[in-house]
Coordinates of C-alpha atoms in Angstrom, one line a residue:
M1 CA 8.3 -4.2 33.0
S2 CA 6.0 -6.6 35.0
D3 CA 2.6 -7.8 33.3
D4 CA 0.6 -5.9 35.8
E5 CA 2.2 -2.6 35.1
F6 CA 1.8 -3.4 31.0
Q7 CA -0.5 -1.0 29.6
P8 CA -1.8 -2.2 26.3
L9 CA -1.5 0.7 23.2
P10 CA -4.8 2.5 22.7
P11 CA -6.7 0.6 20.0
T12 CA -7.1 2.8 17.3
L13 CA -5.4 4.8 14.2
Q14 CA -5.6 8.0 16.4
N15 CA -1.8 7.8 16.7
V16 CA -1.3 7.9 12.8
L17 CA -3.4 10.9 12.5
D18 CA -1.5 12.8 15.5
Q19 CA 1.7 12.0 13.9
K20 CA 2.1 15.2 12.2
S21 CA 5.6 14.3 10.2
L22 CA 4.2 11.2 8.9
Q23 CA 4.4 11.7 4.8
W24 CA 3.9 8.1 3.7
V25 CA 1.2 5.6 5.0
F26 CA 1.2 2.3 3.5
V27 CA -1.9 -0.1 4.1
G28 CA -1.7 -3.7 3.1
G29 CA -2.1 -7.4 4.3
K30 CA -3.8 -10.6 2.2
G31 CA -6.2 -10.1 -0.7
G32 CA -9.9 -9.9 0.7
V33 CA -9.3 -8.5 4.3
G34 CA -10.8 -5.3 3.8
K35 CA -7.4 -3.2 2.7
T36 CA -9.1 -0.8 0.4
T37 CA -11.9 0.1 3.0
T38 CA -9.2 0.8 5.7
S39 CA -7.0 2.6 3.4
S40 CA -9.9 4.8 2.3
S41 CA -11.4 5.6 6.0
L42 CA -8.2 6.1 7.0
A43 CA -7.7 8.9 4.0
V44 CA -11.1 10.1 5.0
Q45 CA -10.2 10.5 8.6
M46 CA -6.5 12.1 7.6
A47 CA -8.4 14.4 5.3
S48 CA -9.7 16.1 8.5
V49 CA -6.4 16.6 9.9
R50 CA -4.2 17.4 7.0
K51 CA -3.9 20.0 4.1
S52 CA -4.0 17.4 1.6
V53 CA -4.1 13.9 1.2
L54 CA -3.4 11.7 -1.8
L55 CA -4.8 8.0 -2.0
I56 CA -3.1 5.8 -4.3
S57 CA -4.3 2.2 -5.3
T58 CA -1.2 0.3 -6.5
D59 CA -3.3 -2.6 -6.6
P60 CA -4.2 -3.8 -10.5
A61 CA -7.7 -4.9 -9.4
H62 CA -8.2 -1.4 -8.6
N63 CA -11.1 -1.1 -6.0
L64 CA -10.7 2.5 -5.2
S65 CA -13.6 3.4 -7.8
D66 CA -15.9 1.1 -6.2
A67 CA -15.3 2.4 -2.4
F68 CA -16.0 5.8 -3.4
G69 CA -18.5 5.1 -6.0
Q70 CA -16.5 7.7 -8.4
K71 CA -14.4 6.5 -11.4
F72 CA -10.6 7.1 -10.7
S73 CA -7.4 7.4 -13.3
K74 CA -3.8 7.3 -13.4
D75 CA -4.1 11.3 -12.9
P76 CA -5.0 12.4 -9.1
T77 CA -9.0 13.2 -9.0
L78 CA -10.7 15.2 -6.3
V79 CA -13.3 12.8 -4.4
Q80 CA -16.5 14.3 -4.7
G81 CA -17.7 16.1 -1.3
F82 CA -14.3 16.6 -0.4
D83 CA -11.9 19.9 -1.2
N84 CA -8.5 18.2 -0.1
L85 CA -9.2 14.5 -0.5
Y86 CA -7.6 12.8 -4.1
C87 CA -7.2 9.7 -5.6
M88 CA -5.6 7.8 -8.3
E89 CA -5.1 4.3 -9.4
I90 CA -2.2 2.8 -11.1
D91 CA -0.9 0.0 -13.0
P92 CA 2.8 -0.1 -11.9
T93 CA 3.5 -3.1 -14.9
S94 CA 2.1 -0.5 -17.8
S95 CA 5.0 1.7 -18.2
I96 CA 7.5 -0.7 -20.3
Q97 CA 4.3 -2.0 -22.3
E98 CA 3.1 1.3 -22.9
M99 CA 6.4 2.3 -24.6
I100 CA 6.1 -0.9 -26.6
E101 CA 2.9 -0.3 -28.1
S102 CA 3.6 3.3 -28.8
Q103 CA 6.6 2.0 -31.5
D104 CA 6.2 0.5 -34.7
N105 CA 9.7 -1.1 -35.1
G106 CA 9.5 -4.7 -34.4
A107 CA 13.3 -4.8 -33.5
M108 CA 13.0 -1.9 -31.2
N109 CA 10.0 -3.8 -29.2
S110 CA 11.7 -7.1 -28.9
I111 CA 14.9 -5.1 -27.3
M112 CA 12.4 -3.4 -24.9
Q113 CA 10.7 -7.0 -24.2
D114 CA 14.0 -8.6 -23.7
L115 CA 15.2 -5.7 -21.0
A116 CA 11.5 -6.5 -19.4
F117 CA 11.9 -10.1 -19.6
A118 CA 15.9 -10.1 -18.3
I119 CA 15.3 -8.3 -15.7
P120 CA 12.3 -9.1 -13.5
G121 CA 10.4 -6.1 -11.9
V122 CA 12.0 -3.8 -14.3
D123 CA 8.6 -2.6 -15.6
E124 CA 7.3 -2.2 -12.2
A125 CA 10.2 -0.3 -11.0
M126 CA 10.2 2.3 -13.8
G127 CA 6.2 2.7 -13.5
F128 CA 6.8 3.0 -9.7
A129 CA 9.8 5.6 -10.2
E130 CA 7.3 8.0 -12.7
V131 CA 4.6 7.6 -10.0
M132 CA 6.9 8.8 -7.7
K133 CA 8.4 11.3 -9.8
L134 CA 4.9 12.8 -10.2
V135 CA 3.7 12.6 -6.2
K136 CA 6.7 14.4 -5.4
S137 CA 6.2 17.2 -7.8
M138 CA 3.0 17.7 -6.2
E139 CA 3.4 18.5 -2.7
Y140 CA 0.6 16.6 -0.8
S141 CA 0.9 16.8 3.1
V142 CA 0.2 12.7 3.1
I143 CA 0.0 10.3 0.8
I144 CA -1.6 6.9 1.6
F145 CA -0.8 3.6 -0.7
D146 CA -3.5 0.9 -1.0
T147 CA -1.0 -1.9 -1.5
A148 CA -1.5 -4.9 -3.6
P149 CA -2.0 -8.1 -1.9
T150 CA 1.0 -8.9 0.5
G151 CA 3.5 -10.8 -2.0
H152 CA 3.8 -7.6 -4.3
T153 CA 3.7 -5.2 -1.2
L154 CA 7.3 -5.0 -0.5
R155 CA 8.6 -5.1 -4.0
F156 CA 9.8 -1.6 -4.1
L157 CA 12.7 -2.0 -1.6
S158 CA 14.4 -3.9 -4.3
F159 CA 13.8 -1.4 -6.9
P160 CA 17.1 0.4 -6.8
T161 CA 19.0 -2.9 -7.5
V162 CA 16.6 -3.7 -10.3
L163 CA 17.2 -0.2 -12.2
E164 CA 21.1 -0.9 -11.7
K165 CA 20.6 -4.2 -13.5
A166 CA 18.8 -2.5 -16.2
L167 CA 21.4 0.3 -16.7
A168 CA 24.1 -2.3 -17.0
K169 CA 22.0 -4.3 -19.7
V170 CA 21.4 -1.3 -21.4
S171 CA 25.1 -0.5 -21.6
Q172 CA 25.7 -4.1 -23.1
L173 CA 22.6 -3.5 -25.5
S174 CA 24.1 -0.4 -26.9
G175 CA 27.5 -2.0 -27.6
R176 CA 25.4 -4.5 -29.8
F177 CA 23.0 -2.5 -31.3
G178 CA 24.5 1.3 -31.5
P179 CA 22.0 2.5 -34.4
M180 CA 19.0 0.8 -32.9
M181 CA 19.9 2.5 -29.9
Q182 CA 19.2 5.6 -31.5
Q183 CA 15.7 5.0 -32.3
M184 CA 15.0 3.5 -28.9
S185 CA 15.9 6.7 -27.5
G186 CA 13.6 8.5 -29.5
M187 CA 10.5 5.8 -28.7
M188 CA 11.5 6.8 -24.7
G189 CA 11.2 10.3 -25.3
V190 CA 14.7 11.3 -25.1
S191 CA 17.1 12.1 -27.9
S192 CA 20.4 10.1 -27.4
N193 CA 21.8 7.0 -25.8
E194 CA 23.3 8.9 -23.3
D195 CA 19.6 9.9 -22.4
I196 CA 18.0 6.6 -21.6
F197 CA 20.8 6.0 -19.1
G198 CA 19.9 9.7 -17.8
K199 CA 16.5 8.4 -17.7
L200 CA 17.0 5.1 -15.7
E201 CA 19.7 6.7 -13.5
S202 CA 17.1 9.5 -12.7
M203 CA 14.5 7.0 -12.0
R204 CA 17.0 5.1 -9.7
A205 CA 18.0 8.3 -7.7
V206 CA 13.9 9.0 -7.3
I207 CA 13.5 5.7 -6.1
N208 CA 16.9 5.7 -3.7
E209 CA 15.5 8.9 -2.1
V210 CA 12.0 7.9 -1.6
N211 CA 13.3 4.5 -0.4
Q212 CA 15.3 6.7 2.5
Q213 CA 12.0 8.4 3.7
F214 CA 10.5 5.0 3.6
Q215 CA 13.0 3.6 6.2
D216 CA 12.3 7.0 8.5
P217 CA 10.0 6.2 10.9
E218 CA 9.4 10.1 11.4
K219 CA 8.2 10.2 7.8
T220 CA 6.7 6.6 7.1
T221 CA 4.4 3.6 8.5
F222 CA 2.8 0.7 7.5
V223 CA -0.7 -0.4 8.7
C224 CA -1.2 -4.6 8.5
V225 CA -4.6 -5.1 7.7
C226 CA -6.0 -8.8 8.6
I227 CA -8.7 -11.0 9.5
S228 CA -8.9 -13.2 12.8
E229 CA -8.0 -16.5 10.9
F230 CA -4.9 -18.8 10.9
L231 CA -4.0 -17.8 7.0
S232 CA -4.2 -14.3 7.8
L233 CA -2.3 -14.3 10.9
Y234 CA 0.3 -16.1 9.2
E235 CA 0.9 -13.8 6.6
T236 CA 0.7 -10.9 8.9
E237 CA 3.6 -12.3 10.7
R238 CA 5.5 -12.7 7.4
L239 CA 4.8 -9.1 6.6
V240 CA 5.8 -7.7 9.8
Q241 CA 9.0 -9.5 9.8
E242 CA 9.3 -8.3 6.2
L243 CA 9.0 -4.9 7.3
T244 CA 11.4 -5.0 10.0
N245 CA 14.0 -6.6 7.8
G246 CA 13.3 -3.8 5.4
N247 CA 13.7 -1.0 8.3
I248 CA 10.2 0.0 7.6
D249 CA 7.8 1.2 10.7
T250 CA 5.3 -0.9 11.5
H251 CA 3.1 -0.6 14.7
N252 CA -0.6 -0.4 13.8
I253 CA -2.9 -3.7 12.9
V254 CA -6.1 -3.5 11.9
V255 CA -8.1 -6.9 12.5
N256 CA -11.5 -6.6 10.2
Q257 CA -14.8 -8.7 9.9
L258 CA -15.1 -9.4 13.4
L259 CA -18.1 -11.4 14.5
F260 CA -19.9 -10.3 17.4
P261 CA -23.2 -12.2 17.8
P262 CA -25.6 -11.4 20.2
R263 CA -25.8 -13.5 23.6
E264 CA -29.6 -14.9 22.8
S265 CA -28.2 -15.7 19.3
N266 CA -28.5 -19.3 18.1
C267 CA -26.8 -19.0 14.8
E268 CA -24.7 -22.3 15.0
Q269 CA -22.2 -20.8 12.4
C270 CA -21.9 -17.3 14.3
G271 CA -21.1 -18.9 17.7
V272 CA -18.2 -21.2 16.0
R273 CA -16.8 -18.3 14.1
H274 CA -16.8 -16.0 16.9
K275 CA -14.9 -18.9 19.2
M276 CA -12.3 -19.3 16.3
Q277 CA -11.8 -15.5 15.7
Q278 CA -11.7 -14.9 19.6
K279 CA -8.8 -17.9 19.7
Y280 CA -6.7 -16.2 16.8
L281 CA -7.4 -12.5 18.4
E282 CA -5.8 -13.7 21.5
Q283 CA -2.6 -14.8 19.8
I284 CA -2.8 -11.4 17.9
F285 CA -2.7 -9.6 21.2
D286 CA -0.1 -11.9 22.5
L287 CA 2.2 -11.7 19.4
Y288 CA 1.7 -7.6 18.8
E289 CA 1.4 -6.6 22.5
D290 CA 3.6 -3.3 21.5
F291 CA 1.4 -2.4 18.6
H292 CA -1.9 -0.5 18.2
I293 CA -4.6 -3.1 17.5
T294 CA -7.8 -1.5 16.1
L295 CA -10.7 -4.1 15.8
L296 CA -13.3 -3.5 13.1
P297 CA -16.6 -5.5 13.0
L298 CA -18.0 -7.5 10.3
L299 CA -21.1 -5.3 8.8
T300 CA -24.2 -6.1 7.2
H301 CA -23.9 -4.0 4.5
E302 CA -20.9 -3.1 2.3
V303 CA -19.0 -0.1 2.6
R304 CA -19.6 1.8 -0.3
G305 CA -20.1 5.6 -1.1
V306 CA -18.8 8.8 0.5
E307 CA -21.5 8.6 3.3
K308 CA -20.8 5.1 4.3
L309 CA -16.8 5.4 4.5
K310 CA -17.5 8.6 6.7
N311 CA -19.5 6.6 9.1
F312 CA -17.1 3.6 8.9
S313 CA -13.9 5.7 9.2
R314 CA -14.8 6.6 13.0
L315 CA -14.4 3.3 14.0
L316 CA -10.6 3.5 13.0
V317 CA -10.6 6.4 15.8
E318 CA -13.2 5.5 18.4
P319 CA -12.9 1.8 19.7
F320 CA -15.9 -0.6 18.8
Q321 CA -18.0 -1.6 21.1
P322 CA -19.5 -4.8 21.1
P323 CA -22.9 -5.4 22.1
K324 CA -23.3 -6.8 25.4

């Protein structure tokens, strides 16, 4: 196709709202680019076209409560002002910690800690599996993840392997600490050795199943959020490469915090920054010509509370018109 025929894709997230088969939407990017505002706004828009929407934050900083001005916990909570939008905030690393803390037996604690330290990520994998089990039993029509900053975002792809290592380690430990393993079984809320295997095995099965869904573009897509700066662009490119290698669909980029100073403005910083942003914006359009690129302005106020989120969320579906 020649350049003359090339038509850029619509610069909105309307395509995500229109794709009725979507069950999982991830929103990710480096810290401080406005992921939580974007994911909350997308959830608000989704709630207008879907039967039920669950927004999950896996970022330990938990900004959802701040964004909506309402306290959320690890159980889905209905957002005030909605009848079909729920939020929950989870800490994926707390699952083993809770098991350890609930047990008085020092030797048992050390075994669990050994397991946690010997296999990096096993605590997150178990936490993730627990959440997935919970979520799957609830039948939401779409689930949106407000993910942790880029480094952690794609960890879930390696979780099945992590849990396989945990299974191997547990069988090795059970050989060495037969009787003690009985106590460990009790601590995990199961009755025997086999049940520990059963528990880890069922977690692995859940994660395998979910990962297959994540790799199906009909069911899952990833929205990348960035700002128009070198580092953020670099991180976004790395994220897009990783998603592509992990077979996860991504075709939306949200560029946030764009400055559009009025022509008569004599603010030097605004002019310089606008120029720099435009330079990186050109690179974004060159690199991602087959993506929907949504541009969002830098606002003069924080987007906090349901009303402000509702207003801001319109910018995801109606392209922002900078002042002439």
